[in-house]
Coordinates of C-alpha atoms in Angstrom, one line a residue:
M1 CA 101.1 -52.1 -22.2
S2 CA 98.1 -54.4 -22.5
G3 CA 95.4 -54.0 -20.0
V4 CA 95.2 -56.9 -17.4
D5 CA 92.2 -57.3 -15.3
G6 CA 92.6 -59.0 -11.9
R7 CA 90.9 -59.3 -8.6
S8 CA 92.9 -59.6 -5.3
G9 CA 91.8 -58.8 -1.9
G10 CA 88.6 -57.0 -3.1
G11 CA 90.6 -54.6 -5.6
V12 CA 89.9 -54.3 -9.3
G13 CA 92.8 -53.7 -11.5
T14 CA 92.9 -52.0 -15.0
G15 CA 96.2 -51.5 -16.7
D16 CA 98.5 -49.8 -14.2
V17 CA 95.8 -48.2 -12.2
M18 CA 94.2 -50.2 -9.4
T19 CA 91.1 -49.2 -7.3
V20 CA 90.5 -50.8 -4.1
D21 CA 86.9 -51.2 -2.9
Q22 CA 86.3 -49.5 0.6
P23 CA 84.5 -51.7 3.2
A24 CA 81.0 -50.5 3.8
R25 CA 80.3 -48.3 6.9
P26 CA 78.7 -50.3 9.8
A27 CA 75.1 -49.4 10.2
A28 CA 74.0 -47.8 13.3
G29 CA 73.6 -50.3 15.9
A30 CA 75.0 -53.6 16.6
G31 CA 72.3 -55.3 14.7
G32 CA 72.7 -53.0 11.7
G33 CA 69.4 -51.4 11.9
A34 CA 67.2 -48.5 13.2
W35 CA 65.4 -51.1 15.6
S36 CA 68.4 -53.0 16.7
L37 CA 68.6 -53.0 20.4
T38 CA 71.2 -54.1 23.0
W39 CA 71.2 -53.6 26.7
H40 CA 74.6 -51.9 26.5
G41 CA 73.4 -49.2 24.1
V42 CA 70.2 -48.5 26.1
R43 CA 72.1 -48.4 29.5
T44 CA 74.8 -46.0 28.1
V45 CA 72.1 -43.4 26.7
A46 CA 70.0 -43.8 29.8
A47 CA 73.2 -43.2 32.1
L48 CA 74.0 -40.1 30.4
E49 CA 70.8 -38.6 30.7
L50 CA 70.5 -39.5 34.4
R51 CA 74.0 -37.9 34.9
Q52 CA 72.7 -34.6 33.5
R53 CA 69.4 -34.7 35.6
V54 CA 71.4 -35.5 38.7
R55 CA 73.8 -32.6 38.2
S56 CA 71.0 -30.2 37.4
S57 CA 69.9 -28.2 40.5
R58 CA 66.4 -27.7 39.1
W59 CA 65.7 -31.4 39.2
K60 CA 66.7 -31.5 42.7
T61 CA 64.7 -28.4 43.7
A62 CA 61.6 -29.9 42.0
L63 CA 62.1 -33.1 44.0
V64 CA 62.3 -31.2 47.4
V65 CA 59.2 -29.0 46.5
W66 CA 57.3 -32.2 45.5
V67 CA 58.0 -33.9 49.0
V68 CA 57.0 -30.7 50.8
A69 CA 53.9 -30.3 48.8
V70 CA 52.7 -33.7 49.2
G71 CA 53.7 -33.9 52.8
A72 CA 51.9 -30.5 53.7
I73 CA 48.7 -31.6 52.0
T74 CA 48.8 -35.0 53.6
L75 CA 49.0 -33.5 57.1
L76 CA 46.4 -30.8 56.5
S77 CA 44.0 -33.5 55.1
S78 CA 44.7 -35.6 57.9
G79 CA 44.0 -32.8 60.5
A80 CA 40.8 -31.8 58.7
L81 CA 39.5 -35.4 58.5
T82 CA 40.3 -35.9 62.0
A83 CA 38.2 -32.8 62.9
L84 CA 35.2 -34.3 60.7
S85 CA 35.3 -37.7 62.2
S86 CA 35.8 -36.9 66.0
G87 CA 32.0 -37.1 66.5
D88 CA 29.7 -39.8 66.3
G89 CA 29.0 -41.2 63.1
G90 CA 31.9 -39.3 61.3
P91 CA 33.5 -40.7 58.1
S92 CA 36.4 -43.0 58.4
R93 CA 39.7 -41.2 57.8
G94 CA 41.6 -44.0 56.1
P95 CA 39.8 -44.3 52.8
L96 CA 39.3 -40.7 52.3
L97 CA 43.0 -39.7 53.2
F98 CA 44.2 -42.6 50.8
A99 CA 42.1 -41.3 47.9
I100 CA 43.3 -37.8 48.4
V101 CA 47.2 -38.7 48.7
S102 CA 46.6 -41.2 45.6
A103 CA 44.9 -38.5 43.4
L104 CA 47.2 -35.8 44.5
V105 CA 50.4 -38.0 43.6
L106 CA 48.9 -38.8 40.2
G107 CA 48.0 -35.3 39.5
L108 CA 51.4 -33.8 40.3
G109 CA 52.8 -36.6 38.3
L110 CA 51.0 -35.6 35.3
L111 CA 52.2 -32.1 35.7
V112 CA 56.0 -32.9 36.3
T113 CA 56.5 -35.8 33.9
P114 CA 55.9 -33.9 30.5
T115 CA 58.8 -31.7 31.2
L116 CA 61.0 -34.9 31.7
T117 CA 60.7 -35.9 27.9
S118 CA 59.1 -33.1 26.0
T119 CA 62.4 -31.6 25.3
A120 CA 64.6 -34.6 25.3
V121 CA 65.2 -34.7 21.4
N122 CA 64.7 -31.4 20.1
G123 CA 66.6 -29.8 23.2
D124 CA 69.7 -31.8 22.6
R125 CA 69.3 -31.2 18.8
G126 CA 69.4 -27.5 19.6
A127 CA 72.3 -27.8 22.0
G128 CA 74.2 -29.7 19.3
T129 CA 74.7 -33.0 21.3
L130 CA 72.1 -35.0 19.7
A131 CA 74.2 -35.5 16.2
T132 CA 77.0 -36.9 18.6
L133 CA 74.8 -39.7 19.5
Q134 CA 73.6 -40.4 16.1
V135 CA 76.9 -40.8 14.4
T136 CA 77.9 -43.4 16.8
L137 CA 77.1 -47.1 16.7
L138 CA 73.9 -46.4 18.7
S139 CA 70.7 -47.1 17.0
A140 CA 67.8 -44.9 17.0
A141 CA 65.7 -47.3 19.0
E142 CA 68.5 -47.5 21.7
I143 CA 68.7 -43.5 21.9
A144 CA 64.9 -43.3 22.2
L145 CA 64.5 -46.0 24.8
G146 CA 67.5 -44.9 26.8
K147 CA 65.9 -41.4 27.0
L148 CA 62.6 -43.0 27.8
L149 CA 63.9 -45.0 30.6
A150 CA 65.9 -42.1 32.0
A151 CA 62.8 -39.8 32.1
W152 CA 60.8 -42.8 33.6
A153 CA 63.4 -43.4 36.3
A154 CA 63.3 -39.6 37.1
A155 CA 59.4 -39.8 37.3
L156 CA 59.5 -42.8 39.5
A157 CA 61.7 -40.9 41.8
F158 CA 59.1 -38.6 42.6
L159 CA 56.5 -41.6 43.1
V160 CA 58.9 -43.3 45.6
T161 CA 59.3 -40.2 47.8
S162 CA 55.4 -40.2 48.0
V163 CA 55.3 -43.8 49.3
P164 CA 55.6 -42.8 53.0
F165 CA 52.5 -40.4 52.9
L166 CA 50.5 -43.3 51.2
V167 CA 51.7 -45.5 53.8
I168 CA 50.4 -43.3 56.5
A169 CA 47.0 -43.0 55.0
L170 CA 47.1 -46.9 54.8
A171 CA 47.8 -47.1 58.5
L172 CA 44.6 -45.3 59.3
G173 CA 42.7 -48.4 58.6
D174 CA 39.7 -49.4 56.4
V175 CA 41.9 -49.7 53.3
P176 CA 43.1 -53.0 51.9
V177 CA 46.8 -53.5 52.1
A178 CA 46.8 -54.6 48.3
A179 CA 45.5 -51.2 47.4
L180 CA 48.9 -49.7 48.0
P181 CA 50.8 -51.7 45.3
R182 CA 48.0 -51.6 42.8
V183 CA 48.1 -47.8 43.2
L184 CA 51.8 -47.5 42.9
A185 CA 51.6 -49.8 39.6
V186 CA 48.8 -48.0 38.0
V187 CA 50.5 -44.5 38.7
A188 CA 54.0 -45.9 37.5
V189 CA 52.6 -47.3 34.0
V190 CA 50.7 -44.1 33.5
L191 CA 53.8 -41.9 34.1
A192 CA 55.7 -44.3 31.7
A193 CA 53.1 -43.7 29.1
V194 CA 53.2 -39.8 29.4
C195 CA 57.0 -40.2 29.2
G196 CA 56.6 -42.0 25.8
I197 CA 53.9 -39.3 24.7
G198 CA 56.4 -36.4 25.5
L199 CA 59.2 -38.2 23.7
G200 CA 57.1 -38.6 20.5
W201 CA 56.2 -35.0 20.6
S202 CA 59.9 -33.7 21.2
T203 CA 60.9 -35.4 17.9
V204 CA 57.9 -33.8 16.0
A205 CA 58.3 -30.3 17.1
A206 CA 61.2 -28.4 16.2
R207 CA 61.2 -26.2 19.1
P208 CA 61.3 -27.3 22.9
A209 CA 58.4 -25.0 23.7
G210 CA 56.1 -26.4 21.0
S211 CA 56.7 -30.1 22.2
T212 CA 56.0 -29.0 25.8
V213 CA 52.7 -27.4 24.9
L214 CA 51.7 -30.2 22.7
T215 CA 52.7 -32.9 25.6
F216 CA 50.5 -30.7 28.2
L217 CA 47.7 -30.6 25.7
T218 CA 47.6 -34.4 25.2
V219 CA 47.8 -34.9 29.0
A220 CA 45.0 -32.4 29.5
A221 CA 42.6 -34.1 27.0
L222 CA 43.0 -37.3 28.7
A223 CA 42.7 -36.0 32.3
V224 CA 40.5 -33.1 31.9
F225 CA 38.6 -33.2 28.4
T226 CA 37.2 -36.8 28.7
P227 CA 34.8 -36.0 31.5
V228 CA 33.8 -33.0 29.4
F229 CA 33.2 -35.2 26.3
F230 CA 31.4 -37.6 28.2
G231 CA 28.9 -35.1 29.5
I232 CA 28.5 -33.7 26.1
A233 CA 27.7 -37.1 24.6
F234 CA 25.5 -38.1 27.7
A235 CA 22.5 -36.5 26.2
S236 CA 23.0 -38.1 22.9
T237 CA 22.4 -41.2 24.2
S238 CA 19.0 -40.7 25.9
V239 CA 16.3 -42.4 23.9
T240 CA 12.7 -43.2 24.5
E241 CA 12.0 -47.0 24.6
T242 CA 9.8 -49.6 26.2
V243 CA 11.1 -50.6 29.7
T244 CA 10.3 -53.5 31.9
V245 CA 9.6 -52.1 35.5
H246 CA 9.1 -54.3 38.7
G247 CA 7.3 -51.9 41.0
V248 CA 4.3 -50.2 41.9
S249 CA 2.1 -49.6 38.7
P250 CA 0.7 -46.2 37.9
A251 CA -2.8 -47.6 37.9
Q252 CA -2.1 -48.4 41.7
W253 CA -1.1 -44.7 42.5
Q254 CA -4.1 -43.4 40.7
E255 CA -6.4 -45.4 42.9
L256 CA -5.0 -43.7 46.1
D257 CA -6.6 -40.8 47.7
E258 CA -4.9 -37.8 49.2
E259 CA -5.2 -39.1 52.6
E260 CA -3.5 -42.3 51.7
L261 CA -0.8 -40.5 50.0
A262 CA -0.1 -38.1 53.0
A263 CA 0.1 -41.3 55.3
G264 CA 3.0 -42.5 53.4
T265 CA 3.4 -45.8 51.5
P266 CA 0.0 -47.8 52.0
D267 CA 0.3 -51.3 52.9
D268 CA -1.9 -52.6 50.3
L269 CA 0.4 -51.6 47.4
E270 CA 1.9 -54.7 45.5
C271 CA 4.8 -54.7 43.3
T272 CA 4.1 -56.0 39.8
T273 CA 6.0 -56.4 36.5
Y274 CA 4.8 -54.0 33.8
T275 CA 6.2 -52.2 30.9
E276 CA 5.9 -48.4 30.0
E277 CA 7.6 -45.9 27.7
R278 CA 10.6 -44.2 29.4
E279 CA 13.7 -42.2 28.5
V280 CA 16.7 -44.5 28.9
V281 CA 20.3 -43.4 28.8
H282 CA 22.6 -45.9 27.1
T283 CA 25.9 -45.2 29.0
E284 CA 27.2 -48.5 27.6
R285 CA 27.9 -46.6 24.3
I286 CA 30.1 -43.9 25.7
W287 CA 31.7 -45.4 29.1
W288 CA 35.1 -45.6 27.1
L289 CA 35.3 -41.8 27.4
L290 CA 35.9 -42.1 31.0
A291 CA 38.2 -45.0 30.9
L292 CA 40.6 -43.0 29.2
N293 CA 40.8 -40.7 32.1
P294 CA 43.9 -41.5 34.2
F295 CA 42.2 -40.5 37.5
V296 CA 39.4 -43.1 36.6
V297 CA 41.9 -45.8 35.7
L298 CA 43.5 -45.1 39.2
A299 CA 40.2 -45.4 41.0
D300 CA 39.0 -48.4 39.4
G301 CA 42.4 -50.1 39.6
A302 CA 43.0 -49.5 43.4
G303 CA 40.6 -52.4 44.1
T304 CA 38.8 -51.0 46.9
S305 CA 35.3 -51.2 47.7
P306 CA 32.5 -48.4 47.8
G307 CA 31.6 -46.8 51.2
E308 CA 29.0 -48.3 53.4
I309 CA 27.1 -47.5 56.7
D310 CA 27.9 -50.0 59.5
G311 CA 26.1 -49.0 62.6
D312 CA 27.4 -45.6 63.9
D313 CA 30.4 -46.0 61.7
L314 CA 30.4 -44.2 58.3
R315 CA 33.0 -45.5 55.6
V316 CA 33.3 -43.3 52.7
D317 CA 35.8 -44.6 50.0
P318 CA 35.8 -42.0 46.8
L319 CA 38.0 -44.5 44.9
G320 CA 35.7 -47.3 45.5
Q321 CA 32.6 -45.3 44.5
I322 CA 34.2 -44.0 41.3
G323 CA 35.4 -47.3 40.2
A324 CA 31.7 -48.8 40.9
G325 CA 30.1 -46.1 39.2
V326 CA 32.3 -46.1 36.0
R327 CA 31.6 -49.9 36.0
S328 CA 27.8 -49.3 36.2
L329 CA 28.0 -47.0 33.5
R330 CA 29.7 -49.6 31.4
T331 CA 27.1 -52.0 32.0
G332 CA 24.4 -49.7 31.1
P333 CA 20.7 -49.7 32.1
P334 CA 19.4 -53.0 33.6
E335 CA 17.0 -55.4 31.6
V336 CA 14.6 -54.8 34.4
A337 CA 14.2 -51.6 36.3
D338 CA 13.8 -52.8 40.0
E339 CA 12.1 -50.2 42.1
C340 CA 11.0 -52.1 45.0
S341 CA 14.4 -52.9 46.3
G342 CA 15.4 -49.3 46.5
W343 CA 12.6 -46.7 47.4
F344 CA 10.2 -49.2 48.8
A345 CA 12.7 -51.5 50.6
G346 CA 11.3 -52.9 53.7
T347 CA 7.7 -51.7 53.2
A348 CA 4.9 -54.4 53.8
G349 CA 3.8 -56.2 50.9
L350 CA 6.5 -54.8 48.5
T351 CA 9.3 -57.2 47.7
S352 CA 11.7 -57.7 44.8
S353 CA 12.4 -61.4 45.1
D354 CA 11.4 -61.9 41.4
V355 CA 14.1 -59.5 39.9
P356 CA 17.5 -61.0 39.9
E357 CA 20.4 -59.2 41.4
P358 CA 22.3 -57.2 39.0
E359 CA 25.9 -58.6 38.0
P360 CA 28.6 -56.1 39.1
G361 CA 30.1 -54.5 36.1
A362 CA 33.3 -55.5 34.5
A363 CA 36.5 -53.8 35.4
V364 CA 37.2 -50.5 33.3
W365 CA 41.0 -50.0 34.2
P366 CA 42.6 -52.5 32.0
W367 CA 41.0 -50.6 29.0
G368 CA 42.1 -47.3 30.0
L369 CA 45.6 -48.4 31.1
G370 CA 45.9 -50.2 27.8
A371 CA 45.1 -47.1 25.9
H372 CA 47.6 -45.2 27.8
V373 CA 50.3 -47.7 27.1
L374 CA 49.1 -47.7 23.5
L375 CA 49.7 -43.9 23.3
G376 CA 53.1 -44.0 24.9
T377 CA 54.3 -46.9 22.5
L378 CA 53.2 -44.8 19.8
G379 CA 55.3 -42.1 20.9
L380 CA 58.2 -44.2 21.2
V381 CA 57.6 -45.5 17.7
V382 CA 57.4 -41.8 16.2
A383 CA 60.6 -41.2 18.1
V384 CA 62.6 -43.8 16.7
R385 CA 61.5 -43.2 13.3
R386 CA 62.4 -39.5 13.6
L387 CA 65.7 -40.3 15.0
Q388 CA 66.8 -42.3 12.1
I389 CA 69.6 -41.1 9.9
P390 CA 70.0 -39.9 7.1
Q391 CA 66.7 -37.9 7.2
R392 CA 65.1 -36.7 4.1
T393 CA 63.5 -33.6 5.3
L394 CA 63.9 -31.5 8.5
P395 CA 61.7 -28.8 9.7
R396 CA 62.8 -25.3 8.9
G397 CA 65.4 -23.8 11.3
T398 CA 66.3 -27.4 12.7
R399 CA 70.0 -27.7 13.9
V400 CA 71.8 -30.6 12.5
A401 CA 74.9 -30.6 14.5

């Protein structure tokens, strides 16, 4: 029989033997790529994750302990502040309690959130459930983003339960109403970034314990080590240079005798502008180290003003003071050191009208929050790349299915 070649319906015939081309297997994801996204896929993965958390008694216990801890510390702090402000000239309770509760919620959130995603991938791989998702039409991006949204939703549940205690602090007065949504928004974004960081480490480390430790170390580097690094770098930015000063010149002080110095500031002193060599610390070179700190981001993003003294009323606002301080560090040393408006303010013959008022420093929280979002996004990207199949190499001892 002579060979006959023919094509019909995708098959190729050669003689009496026919082979049929099999249709290609659809790639993972509806779009056919690791980064293809559909809301249905993301919602499916997130729903599976949330069902597992809701059924877990540990998550419910953690939520109850969270509410009890935040509530107890809020009540104890309120009582202590009431005792301090009971007399004349005591500090206002509202700003102090609002700062305490805000920092407490953020601090506890940084402790709880890493546990929500640091084992999201390697934990499922060890249990043999990750491969079940990977062989479906779900893309790697849908799996990663679904796990991220589920962990963020769980973290937001802790944040929502803290809102009543923030409202109590707000009700005490002297705190702008806009500070509450600003604080909630900043904390929510920081927790989302931590979820992304933990998700990335869970795909890099083969063991859940390793990814949990790495996630906590990353959070500690941002929250604890950044002030340490700032303090270490502070001395390196101090240089000796010529400074323009508006104040009482050294020559005038040398002309005074001991009796005039003992009597206080003499009336015949005069503020002049002169130059001299001084040690200057250029904090504008290292301010970004503090901008990475989530507590600094919270304080500057809250939008409260520094404390002030109005008659017998003392308003102490830690969030506002931290925000104003870090903005001043970003601005750096002034062009003219004005010594007459501070130490000698109100003294006869001493004025600082020739020195312009320093402009308020620019906001720091957008840079710090942007850095957190960048780290969280990096963790998500790493997770998507590590969830792609097939994988060329896997860490030793990694379970495939």
